[in-house]
Coordinates of C-alpha atoms and ligand atoms in Angstrom, one line a residue:
X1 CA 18.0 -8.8 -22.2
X2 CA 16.5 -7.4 -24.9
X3 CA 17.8 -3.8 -26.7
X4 CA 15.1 -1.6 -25.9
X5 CA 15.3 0.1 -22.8
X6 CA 12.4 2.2 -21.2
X7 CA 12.5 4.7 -18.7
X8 CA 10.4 2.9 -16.5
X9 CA 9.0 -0.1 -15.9
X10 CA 6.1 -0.7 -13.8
X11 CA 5.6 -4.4 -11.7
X12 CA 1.8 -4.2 -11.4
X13 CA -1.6 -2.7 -12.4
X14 CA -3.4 -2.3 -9.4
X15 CA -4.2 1.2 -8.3
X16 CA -0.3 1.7 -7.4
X17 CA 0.7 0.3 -10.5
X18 CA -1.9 2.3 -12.6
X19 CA -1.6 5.1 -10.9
X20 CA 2.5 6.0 -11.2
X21 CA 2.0 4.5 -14.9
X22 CA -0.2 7.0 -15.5
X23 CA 1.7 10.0 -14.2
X24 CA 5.0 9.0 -15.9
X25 CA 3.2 8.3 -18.9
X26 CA 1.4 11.1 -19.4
X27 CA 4.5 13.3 -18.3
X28 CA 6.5 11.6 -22.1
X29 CA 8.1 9.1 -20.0
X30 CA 8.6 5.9 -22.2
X31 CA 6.9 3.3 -19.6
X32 CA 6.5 -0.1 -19.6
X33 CA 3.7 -1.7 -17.1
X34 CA 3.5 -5.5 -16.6
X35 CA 0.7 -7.6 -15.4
X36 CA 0.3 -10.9 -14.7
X37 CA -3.1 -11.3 -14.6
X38 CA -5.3 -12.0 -17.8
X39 CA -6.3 -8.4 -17.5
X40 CA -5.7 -5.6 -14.9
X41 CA -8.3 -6.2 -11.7
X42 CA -8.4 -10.4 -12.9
X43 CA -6.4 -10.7 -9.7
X44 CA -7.5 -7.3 -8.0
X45 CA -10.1 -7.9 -4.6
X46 CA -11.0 -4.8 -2.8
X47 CA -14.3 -4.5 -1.1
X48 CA -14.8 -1.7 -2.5
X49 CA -14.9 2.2 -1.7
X50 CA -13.0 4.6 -4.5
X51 CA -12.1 7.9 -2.7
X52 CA -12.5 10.1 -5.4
X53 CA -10.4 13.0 -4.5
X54 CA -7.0 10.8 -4.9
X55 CA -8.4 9.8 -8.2
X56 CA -9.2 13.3 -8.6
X57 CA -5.6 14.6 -8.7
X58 CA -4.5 12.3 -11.4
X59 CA -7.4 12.5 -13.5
X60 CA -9.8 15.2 -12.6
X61 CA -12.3 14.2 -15.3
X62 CA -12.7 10.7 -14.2
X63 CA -16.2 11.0 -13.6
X64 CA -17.1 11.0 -17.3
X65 CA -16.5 7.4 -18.8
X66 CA -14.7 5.3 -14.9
X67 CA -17.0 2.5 -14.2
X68 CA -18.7 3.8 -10.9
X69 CA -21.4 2.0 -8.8
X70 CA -23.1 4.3 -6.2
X71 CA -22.1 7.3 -4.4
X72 CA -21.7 7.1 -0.8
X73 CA -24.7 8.8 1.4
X74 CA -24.3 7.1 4.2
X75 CA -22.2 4.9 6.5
X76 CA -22.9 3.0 9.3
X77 CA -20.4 1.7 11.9
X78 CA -21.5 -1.2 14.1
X79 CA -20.5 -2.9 17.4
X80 CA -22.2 -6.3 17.0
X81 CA -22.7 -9.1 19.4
X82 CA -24.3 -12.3 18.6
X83 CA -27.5 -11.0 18.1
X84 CA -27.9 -7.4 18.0
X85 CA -25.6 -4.6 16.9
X86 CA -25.2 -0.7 18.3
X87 CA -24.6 1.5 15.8
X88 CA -23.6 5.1 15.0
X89 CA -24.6 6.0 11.4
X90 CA -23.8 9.3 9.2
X91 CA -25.8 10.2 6.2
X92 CA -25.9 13.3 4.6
X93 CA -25.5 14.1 0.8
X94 CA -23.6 17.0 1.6
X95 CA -20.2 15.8 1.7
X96 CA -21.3 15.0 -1.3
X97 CA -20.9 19.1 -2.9
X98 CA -20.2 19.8 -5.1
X99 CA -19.3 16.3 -6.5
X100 CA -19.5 12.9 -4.5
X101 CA -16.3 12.5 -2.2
X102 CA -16.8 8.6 -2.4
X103 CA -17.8 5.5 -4.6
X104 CA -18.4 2.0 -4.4
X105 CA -16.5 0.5 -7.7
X106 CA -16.0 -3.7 -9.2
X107 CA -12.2 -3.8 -9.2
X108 CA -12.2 -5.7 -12.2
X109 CA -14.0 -3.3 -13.9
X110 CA -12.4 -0.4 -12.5
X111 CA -9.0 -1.6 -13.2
X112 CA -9.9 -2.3 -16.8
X113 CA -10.8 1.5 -16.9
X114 CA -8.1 2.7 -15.2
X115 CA -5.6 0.8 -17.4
X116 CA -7.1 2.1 -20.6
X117 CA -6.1 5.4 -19.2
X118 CA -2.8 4.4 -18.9
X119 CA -2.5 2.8 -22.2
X120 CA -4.4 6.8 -23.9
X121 CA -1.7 8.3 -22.1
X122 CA 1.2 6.2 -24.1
X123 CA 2.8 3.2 -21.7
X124 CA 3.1 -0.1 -23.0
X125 CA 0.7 -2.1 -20.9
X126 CA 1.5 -6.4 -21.0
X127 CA -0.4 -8.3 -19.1
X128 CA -0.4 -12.5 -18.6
X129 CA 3.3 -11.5 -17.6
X130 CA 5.0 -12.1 -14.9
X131 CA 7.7 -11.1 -13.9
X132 CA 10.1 -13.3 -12.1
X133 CA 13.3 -11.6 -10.4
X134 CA 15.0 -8.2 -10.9
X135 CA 17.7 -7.5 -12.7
X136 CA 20.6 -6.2 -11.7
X137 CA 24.3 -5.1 -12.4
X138 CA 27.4 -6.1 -10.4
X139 CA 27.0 -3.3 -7.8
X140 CA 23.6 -4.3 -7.1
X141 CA 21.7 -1.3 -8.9
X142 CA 18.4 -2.4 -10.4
X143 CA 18.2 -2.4 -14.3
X144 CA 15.8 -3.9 -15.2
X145 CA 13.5 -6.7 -14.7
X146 CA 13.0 -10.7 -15.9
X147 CA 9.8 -11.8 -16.6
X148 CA 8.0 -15.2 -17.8
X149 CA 7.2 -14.3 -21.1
X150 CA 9.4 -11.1 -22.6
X151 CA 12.6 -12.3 -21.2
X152 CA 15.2 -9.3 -19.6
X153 CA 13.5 -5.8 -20.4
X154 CA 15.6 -2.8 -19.3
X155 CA 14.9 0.2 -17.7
X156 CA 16.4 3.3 -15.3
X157 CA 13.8 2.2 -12.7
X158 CA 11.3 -0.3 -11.5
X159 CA 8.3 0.4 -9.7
X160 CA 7.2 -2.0 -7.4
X161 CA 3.8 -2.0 -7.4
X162 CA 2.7 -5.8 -6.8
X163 CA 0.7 -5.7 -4.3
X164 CA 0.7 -7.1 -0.5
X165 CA 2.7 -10.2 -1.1
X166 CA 5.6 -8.4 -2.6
X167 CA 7.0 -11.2 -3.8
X168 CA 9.9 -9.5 -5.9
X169 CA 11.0 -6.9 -3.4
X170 CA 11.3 -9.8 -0.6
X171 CA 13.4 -11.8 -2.8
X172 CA 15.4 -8.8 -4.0
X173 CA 16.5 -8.4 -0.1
X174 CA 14.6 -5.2 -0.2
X175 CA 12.0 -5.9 2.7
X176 CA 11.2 -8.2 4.7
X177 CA 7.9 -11.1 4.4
X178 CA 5.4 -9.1 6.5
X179 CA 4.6 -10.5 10.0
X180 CA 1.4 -12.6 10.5
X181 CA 0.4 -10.1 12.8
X182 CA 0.9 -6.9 10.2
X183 CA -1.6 -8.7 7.7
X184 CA -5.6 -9.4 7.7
X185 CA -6.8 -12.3 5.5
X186 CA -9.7 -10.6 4.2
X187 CA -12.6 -13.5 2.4
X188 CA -15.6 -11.6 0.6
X189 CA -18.3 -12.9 -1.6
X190 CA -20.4 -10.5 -4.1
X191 CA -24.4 -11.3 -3.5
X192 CA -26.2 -10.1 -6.3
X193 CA -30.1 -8.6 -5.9
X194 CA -32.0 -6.3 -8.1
X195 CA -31.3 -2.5 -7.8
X196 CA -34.5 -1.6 -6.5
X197 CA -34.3 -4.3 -3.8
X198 CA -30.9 -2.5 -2.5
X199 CA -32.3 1.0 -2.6
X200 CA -35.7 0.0 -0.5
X201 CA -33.4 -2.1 2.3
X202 CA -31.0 0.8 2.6
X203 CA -33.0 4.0 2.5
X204 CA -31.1 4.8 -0.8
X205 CA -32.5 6.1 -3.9
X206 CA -30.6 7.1 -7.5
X207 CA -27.0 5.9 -7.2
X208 CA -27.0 6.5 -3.9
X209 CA -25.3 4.1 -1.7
X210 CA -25.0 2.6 1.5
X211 CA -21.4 1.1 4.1
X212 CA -21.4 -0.9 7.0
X213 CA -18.3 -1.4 9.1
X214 CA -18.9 -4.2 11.6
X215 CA -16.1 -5.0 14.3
X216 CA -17.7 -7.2 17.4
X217 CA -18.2 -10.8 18.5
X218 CA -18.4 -11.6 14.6
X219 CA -14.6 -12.0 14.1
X220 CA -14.7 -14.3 17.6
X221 CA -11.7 -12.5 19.7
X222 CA -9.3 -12.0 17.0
X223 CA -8.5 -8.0 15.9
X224 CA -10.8 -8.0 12.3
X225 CA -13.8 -6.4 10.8
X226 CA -16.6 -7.1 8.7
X227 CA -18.0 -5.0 6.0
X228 CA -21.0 -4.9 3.6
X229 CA -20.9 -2.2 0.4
X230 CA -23.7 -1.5 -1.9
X231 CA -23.0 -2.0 -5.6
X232 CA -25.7 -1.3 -8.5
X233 CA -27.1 -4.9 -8.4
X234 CA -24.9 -6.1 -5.8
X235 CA -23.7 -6.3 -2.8
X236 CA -20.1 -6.9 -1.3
X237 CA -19.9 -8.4 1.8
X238 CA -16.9 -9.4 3.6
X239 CA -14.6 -10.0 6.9
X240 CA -10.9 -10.2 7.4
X241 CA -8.6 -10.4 10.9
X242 CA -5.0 -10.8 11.6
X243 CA -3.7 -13.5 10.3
X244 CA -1.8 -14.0 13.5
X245 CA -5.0 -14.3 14.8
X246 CA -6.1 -17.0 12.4
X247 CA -3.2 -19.4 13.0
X248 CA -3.4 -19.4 17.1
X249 CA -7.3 -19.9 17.0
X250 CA -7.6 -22.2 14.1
X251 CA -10.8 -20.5 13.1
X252 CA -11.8 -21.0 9.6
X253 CA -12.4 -17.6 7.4
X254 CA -15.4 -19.3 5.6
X255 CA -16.8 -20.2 9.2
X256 CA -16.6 -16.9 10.1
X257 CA -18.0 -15.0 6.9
X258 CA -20.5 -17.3 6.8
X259 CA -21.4 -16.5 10.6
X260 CA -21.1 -13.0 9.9
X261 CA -23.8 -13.4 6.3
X262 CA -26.2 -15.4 8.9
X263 CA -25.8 -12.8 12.0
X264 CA -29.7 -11.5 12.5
X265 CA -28.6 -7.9 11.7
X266 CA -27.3 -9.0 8.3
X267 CA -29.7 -11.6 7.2
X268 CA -32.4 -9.6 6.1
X269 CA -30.2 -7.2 4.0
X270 CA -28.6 -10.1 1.5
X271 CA -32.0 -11.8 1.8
X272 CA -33.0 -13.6 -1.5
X273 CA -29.5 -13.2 -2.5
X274 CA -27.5 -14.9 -5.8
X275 CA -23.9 -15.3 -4.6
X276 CA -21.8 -15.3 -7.9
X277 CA -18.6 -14.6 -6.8
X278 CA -16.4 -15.5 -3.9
X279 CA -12.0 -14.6 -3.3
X280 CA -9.6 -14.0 -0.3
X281 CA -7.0 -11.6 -0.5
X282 CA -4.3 -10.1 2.4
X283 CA -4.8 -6.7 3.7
X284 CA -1.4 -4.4 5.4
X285 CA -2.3 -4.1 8.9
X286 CA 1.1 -3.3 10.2
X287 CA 0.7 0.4 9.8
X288 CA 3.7 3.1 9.8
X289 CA 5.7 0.9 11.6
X290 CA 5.8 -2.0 8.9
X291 CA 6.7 0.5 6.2
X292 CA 9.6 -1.2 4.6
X293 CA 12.6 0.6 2.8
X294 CA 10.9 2.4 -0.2
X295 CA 13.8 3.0 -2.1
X296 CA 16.8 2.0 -3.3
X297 CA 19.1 2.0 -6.5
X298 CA 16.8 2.0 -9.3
X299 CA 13.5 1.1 -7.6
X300 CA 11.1 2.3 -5.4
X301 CA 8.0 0.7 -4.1
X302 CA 4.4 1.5 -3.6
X303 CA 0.7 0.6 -2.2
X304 CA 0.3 -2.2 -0.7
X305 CA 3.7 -3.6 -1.5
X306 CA 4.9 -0.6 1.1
X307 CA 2.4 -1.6 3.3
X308 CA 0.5 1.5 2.5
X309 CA -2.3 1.0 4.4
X310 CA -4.6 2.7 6.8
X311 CA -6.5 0.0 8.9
X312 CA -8.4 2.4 11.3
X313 CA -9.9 4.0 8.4
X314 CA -9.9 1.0 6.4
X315 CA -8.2 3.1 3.4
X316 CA -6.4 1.8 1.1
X317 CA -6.7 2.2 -2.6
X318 CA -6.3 6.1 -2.1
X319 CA -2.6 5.4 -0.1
X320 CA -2.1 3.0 -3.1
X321 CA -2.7 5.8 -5.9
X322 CA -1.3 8.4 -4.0
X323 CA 2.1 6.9 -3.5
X324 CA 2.0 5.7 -7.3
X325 CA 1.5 9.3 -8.4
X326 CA 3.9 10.5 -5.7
X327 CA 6.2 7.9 -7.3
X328 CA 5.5 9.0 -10.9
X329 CA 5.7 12.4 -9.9
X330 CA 9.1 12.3 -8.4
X331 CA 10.8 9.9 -11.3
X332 CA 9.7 12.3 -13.6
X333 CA 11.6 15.8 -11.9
X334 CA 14.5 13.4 -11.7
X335 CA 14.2 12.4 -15.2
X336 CA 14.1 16.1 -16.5
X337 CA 16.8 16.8 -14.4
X338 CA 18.5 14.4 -16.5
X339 CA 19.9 12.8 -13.2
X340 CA 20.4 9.3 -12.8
X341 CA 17.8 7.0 -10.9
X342 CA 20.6 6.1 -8.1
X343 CA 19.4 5.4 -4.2
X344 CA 19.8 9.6 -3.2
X345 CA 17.9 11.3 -6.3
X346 CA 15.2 8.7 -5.5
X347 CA 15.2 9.6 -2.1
X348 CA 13.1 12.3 -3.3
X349 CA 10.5 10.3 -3.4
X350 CA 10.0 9.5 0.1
X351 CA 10.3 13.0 1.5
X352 CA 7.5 14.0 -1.3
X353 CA 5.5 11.0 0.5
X354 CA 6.8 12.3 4.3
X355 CA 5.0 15.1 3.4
X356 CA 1.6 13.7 2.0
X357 CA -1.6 12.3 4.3
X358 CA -0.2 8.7 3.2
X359 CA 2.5 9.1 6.3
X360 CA 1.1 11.3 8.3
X361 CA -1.9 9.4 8.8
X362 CA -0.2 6.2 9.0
X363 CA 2.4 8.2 11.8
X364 CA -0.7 9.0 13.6
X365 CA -2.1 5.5 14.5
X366 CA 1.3 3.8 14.6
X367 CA 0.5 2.0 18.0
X368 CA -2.9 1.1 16.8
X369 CA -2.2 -2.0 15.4
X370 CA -0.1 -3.2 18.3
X371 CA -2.8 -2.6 20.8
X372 CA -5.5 -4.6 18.8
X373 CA -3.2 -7.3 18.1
X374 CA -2.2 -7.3 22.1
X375 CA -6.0 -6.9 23.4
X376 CA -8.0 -7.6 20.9
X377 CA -10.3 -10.2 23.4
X378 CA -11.7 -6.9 24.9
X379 CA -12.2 -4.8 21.9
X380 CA -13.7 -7.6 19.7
X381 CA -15.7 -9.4 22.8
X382 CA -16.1 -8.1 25.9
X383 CA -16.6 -4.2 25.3
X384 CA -19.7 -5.3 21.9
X385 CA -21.3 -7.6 24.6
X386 CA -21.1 -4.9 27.5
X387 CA -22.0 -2.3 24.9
X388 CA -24.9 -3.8 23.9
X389 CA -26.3 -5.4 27.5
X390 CA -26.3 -1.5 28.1
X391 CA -27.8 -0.3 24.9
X392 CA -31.0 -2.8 26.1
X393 CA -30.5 -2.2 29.5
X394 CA -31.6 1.7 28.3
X395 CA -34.0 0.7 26.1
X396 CA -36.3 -2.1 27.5
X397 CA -39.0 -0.3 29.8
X398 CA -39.7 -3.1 32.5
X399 CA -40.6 -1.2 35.2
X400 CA -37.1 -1.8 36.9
X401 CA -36.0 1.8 38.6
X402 CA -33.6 3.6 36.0
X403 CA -31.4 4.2 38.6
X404 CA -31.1 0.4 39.4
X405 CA -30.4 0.0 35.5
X406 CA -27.7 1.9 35.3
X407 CA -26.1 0.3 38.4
X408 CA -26.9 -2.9 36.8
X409 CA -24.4 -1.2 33.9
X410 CA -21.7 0.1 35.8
X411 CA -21.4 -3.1 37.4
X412 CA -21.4 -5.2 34.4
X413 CA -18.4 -3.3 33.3
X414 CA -16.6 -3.5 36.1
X415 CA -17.4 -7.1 36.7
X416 CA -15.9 -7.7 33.1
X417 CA -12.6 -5.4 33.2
X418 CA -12.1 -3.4 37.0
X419 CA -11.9 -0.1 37.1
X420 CA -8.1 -0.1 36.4
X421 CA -8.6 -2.3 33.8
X422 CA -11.0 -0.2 32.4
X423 CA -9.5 3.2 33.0
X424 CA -5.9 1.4 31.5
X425 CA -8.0 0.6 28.1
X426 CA -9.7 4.0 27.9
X427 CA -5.8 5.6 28.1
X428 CA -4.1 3.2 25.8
X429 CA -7.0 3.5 23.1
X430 CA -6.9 7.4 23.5
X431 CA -3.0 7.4 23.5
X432 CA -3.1 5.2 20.4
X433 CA -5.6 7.7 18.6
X434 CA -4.2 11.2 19.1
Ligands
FAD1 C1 -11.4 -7.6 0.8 C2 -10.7 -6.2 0.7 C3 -11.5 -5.1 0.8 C4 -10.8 -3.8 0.6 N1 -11.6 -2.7 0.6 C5 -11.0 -1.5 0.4 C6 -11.9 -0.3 0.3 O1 -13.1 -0.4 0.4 N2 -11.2 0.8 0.1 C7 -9.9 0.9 -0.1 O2 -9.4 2.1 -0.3 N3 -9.1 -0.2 0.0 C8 -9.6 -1.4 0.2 N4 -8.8 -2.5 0.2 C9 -7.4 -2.3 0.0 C10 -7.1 -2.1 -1.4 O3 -7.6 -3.1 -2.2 C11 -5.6 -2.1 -1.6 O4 -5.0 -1.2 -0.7 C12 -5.2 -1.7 -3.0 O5 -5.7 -2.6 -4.0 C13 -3.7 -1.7 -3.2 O6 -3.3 -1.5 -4.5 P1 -1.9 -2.0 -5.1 O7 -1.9 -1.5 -6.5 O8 -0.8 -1.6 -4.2 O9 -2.0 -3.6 -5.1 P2 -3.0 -4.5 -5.9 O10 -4.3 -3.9 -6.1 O11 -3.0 -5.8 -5.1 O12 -2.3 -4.7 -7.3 C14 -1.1 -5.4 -7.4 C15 -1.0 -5.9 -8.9 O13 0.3 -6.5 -9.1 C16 0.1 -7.7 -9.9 N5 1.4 -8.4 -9.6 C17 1.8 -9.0 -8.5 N6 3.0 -9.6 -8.6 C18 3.3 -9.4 -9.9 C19 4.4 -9.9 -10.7 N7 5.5 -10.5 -10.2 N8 4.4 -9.6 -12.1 C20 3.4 -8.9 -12.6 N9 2.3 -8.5 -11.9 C21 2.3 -8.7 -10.6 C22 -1.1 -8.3 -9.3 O14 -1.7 -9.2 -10.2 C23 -2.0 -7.1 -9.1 O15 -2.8 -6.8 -10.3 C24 -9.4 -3.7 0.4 C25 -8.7 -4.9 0.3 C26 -9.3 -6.1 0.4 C27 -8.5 -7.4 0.3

């Protein structure tokens, strides 16, 4: 162990990561953040939509110098089936006063940003370290950490902030290795075009910038969705399901994005497209019931390695920086209270994150992602197909009687699911919404 000791050390510098380095930094904190990537966002993959308003809080100026791509003007959720998609679509610049409420970002260049901040506001930043294990004393209170490179570094607290694997906390006894069926492997390429390309196939002009959220036939039965962001010259384009999902079907992630790229609704966007960059990364999916402990004797944990993370909405970078702060936040009252960082003062940090959108959104869909995982056959097959046989069913004009047509409908649904079956989906999905 070396001599020095900080007040904190940070495992991490992701958004979590950056995002309680920040706070305790900038509150006189002497912090320590460790990376192991080459720099912070090397290892980062996020599709990727920044919502500014969590980023807001932490650094209201942000918009001045953060590496931004295109504000969000519209977004586009689609049912697909294996031809044709119906959609609902929103556009309007006007949740967009007085300043844009989204953005599409790079991670790797974000995180670059985002780390300089950290580094302006006074925390040691070390990255191409890893560290390896906790340390701890003989009652089992966390003092410090063990790394690849620096050896033992002390400090009153760690902050767990490594991500979805959680490596560290799982070996420390603190949580368990998330279920297959509380993570989505998530494979995304970036297909580069020029800008004004993008802005004539979406509609979009200035930095304006376009979303699709896909769920349907193109994740093949298993509880998933794919997505497709507009950068500057780029676009991001992506799928991910459970990863219980994966293992009983035996269905290949490649297979399926590249189904997904070559789908007849997608095609023409990424037309003419170079693809320069392809990665994988696990998503949370468990929601609010997968939450692990998130504190203990000298550590707490955030983001994604809490399993911060908002499936329905597909949010997760602002649970990530908003437990990070929340973290920061509540590390630093303890710290001028000049009170120890044992198990109850941290406890404070959990009720301050009780009381934030991060829980009480996560508390809302708990039974969400049990209900996908259980039934996912009829929410990612058989209600796209029946959705869209009825979309063309109302739309062809063949001279068939409308009132036959929408017999025709009715009885395609009930053919597919019964009328209990049907009236038992439409309660469960609205029991697991409210
Ligand atoms: C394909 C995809 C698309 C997504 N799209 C969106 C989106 O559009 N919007 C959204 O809000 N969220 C999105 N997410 C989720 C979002 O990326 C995560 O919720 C967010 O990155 C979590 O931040 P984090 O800091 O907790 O973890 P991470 O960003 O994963 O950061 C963890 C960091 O810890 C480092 N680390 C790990 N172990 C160690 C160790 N032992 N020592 C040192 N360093 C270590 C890692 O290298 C990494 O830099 C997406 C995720 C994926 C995979």
């Amino acid at each position: 162990m070396t001599e020095e000791k900080f007040d904190a050390i940070v495992v991490g510098a992701g958004m979590a990561g950056n995002a309680a380095a920040y706070t305790m930094a900038s509150r006189g904190l002497k912090v320590l953040q460790l990376e192991r990537g080459e720099y912070p966002g090397s290892k980062n993959v996020q599709g990727a939509i920044l919502y500014a308003n969590m980023l807001e809080t932490i650094i209201p100026d942000f918009r001045e110098d953060a590496p931004l791509e295109r504000h969000l003007v519209e977004q586009r959720f689609w049912l697909m089936d294996d031809t044709s998609h119906t959609g609902m679509h929103y556009r309007s610049d006007d949740f967009n006063e007085p300043t844009p409420n989204r953005y599409t970002i790079i991670r790797a260049q974000f995180d670059k940003w985002f780390s300089r901040k950290v580094r302006a506001a006074g925390a040691i930043v070390l990255c191409e370290t890893t560290v390896t294990e906790l340390a701890r004393d003989a009652r089992g209170k966390v003092i410090g950490v063990h790394t690849d490179r620096a050896g033992g570094i002390r400090a009153d607290v760690v902050v767990l902030a490594e991500g979805v694997n959680g490596l560290l906390g799982t070996r420390a006894g603190f949580r368990k290795v998330p279920k297959p069926e509380a993570v989505a492997l998530a494979v995304k390429e970036m297909h580069f075009l020029p800008e004004e390309v993008i802005a004539e196939r979406f509609g979009l002009t200035g930095d304006q910038g376009c979303v699709i959220e896909a769920a349907g036939t193109i994740s093949r039965g298993m509880a998933g969705l794919g997505f497709l962001y507009t950068n500057k010259e780029s676009i991001s384009l992506g799928i991910g399901c459970l990863v219980s999902h994966f293992a009983a079907s035996l269905e290949s992630p490649y297979a399926l994005l590249d189904a997904f790229k070559d789908h007849p609704s997608i095609r023409p966007l990424i037309a003419g497209s170079e693809i320069k960059e392809y990665a994988a990364h696990l998503i949370p999916e468990g929601g609010f019931k997968a939450i692990p402990q998130l504190f203990g004797d000298g550590w707490v944990v955030v983001g994604d390695a809490a399993q911060l993370n908002n499936a329905v909405h597909r949010e997760g970078s602002n649970l990530a920086m908003t437990s990070g702060r929340i973290a920061g936040e509540a590390i630093a009252t303890i710290k001028s209270r000049k009170r120890p960082m044992t198990r109850d003062n941290l406890s404070l940090y959990k009720s301050m994150l009780d009381k934030s959108f991060v829980v009480g959104d996560l508390r809302k869909y708990k039974d969400m992602p049990a209900l996908l995982h259980t039934n996912s056959r009829n929410f990612f097959i058989t209600y796209p197909r029946l959705l869209s046989q009825a979309a063309q069913n109302f739309v062809r004009v063949d001279g068939t009687p409308k009132i036959e047509k929408e017999r025709a409908t009715k009885a395609a649904f009930i053919k597919a699911r019964s009328r209990w079956g049907l009236i038992s989906d439409a309660v469960r999905l609205a029991l697991a919404w409210r």
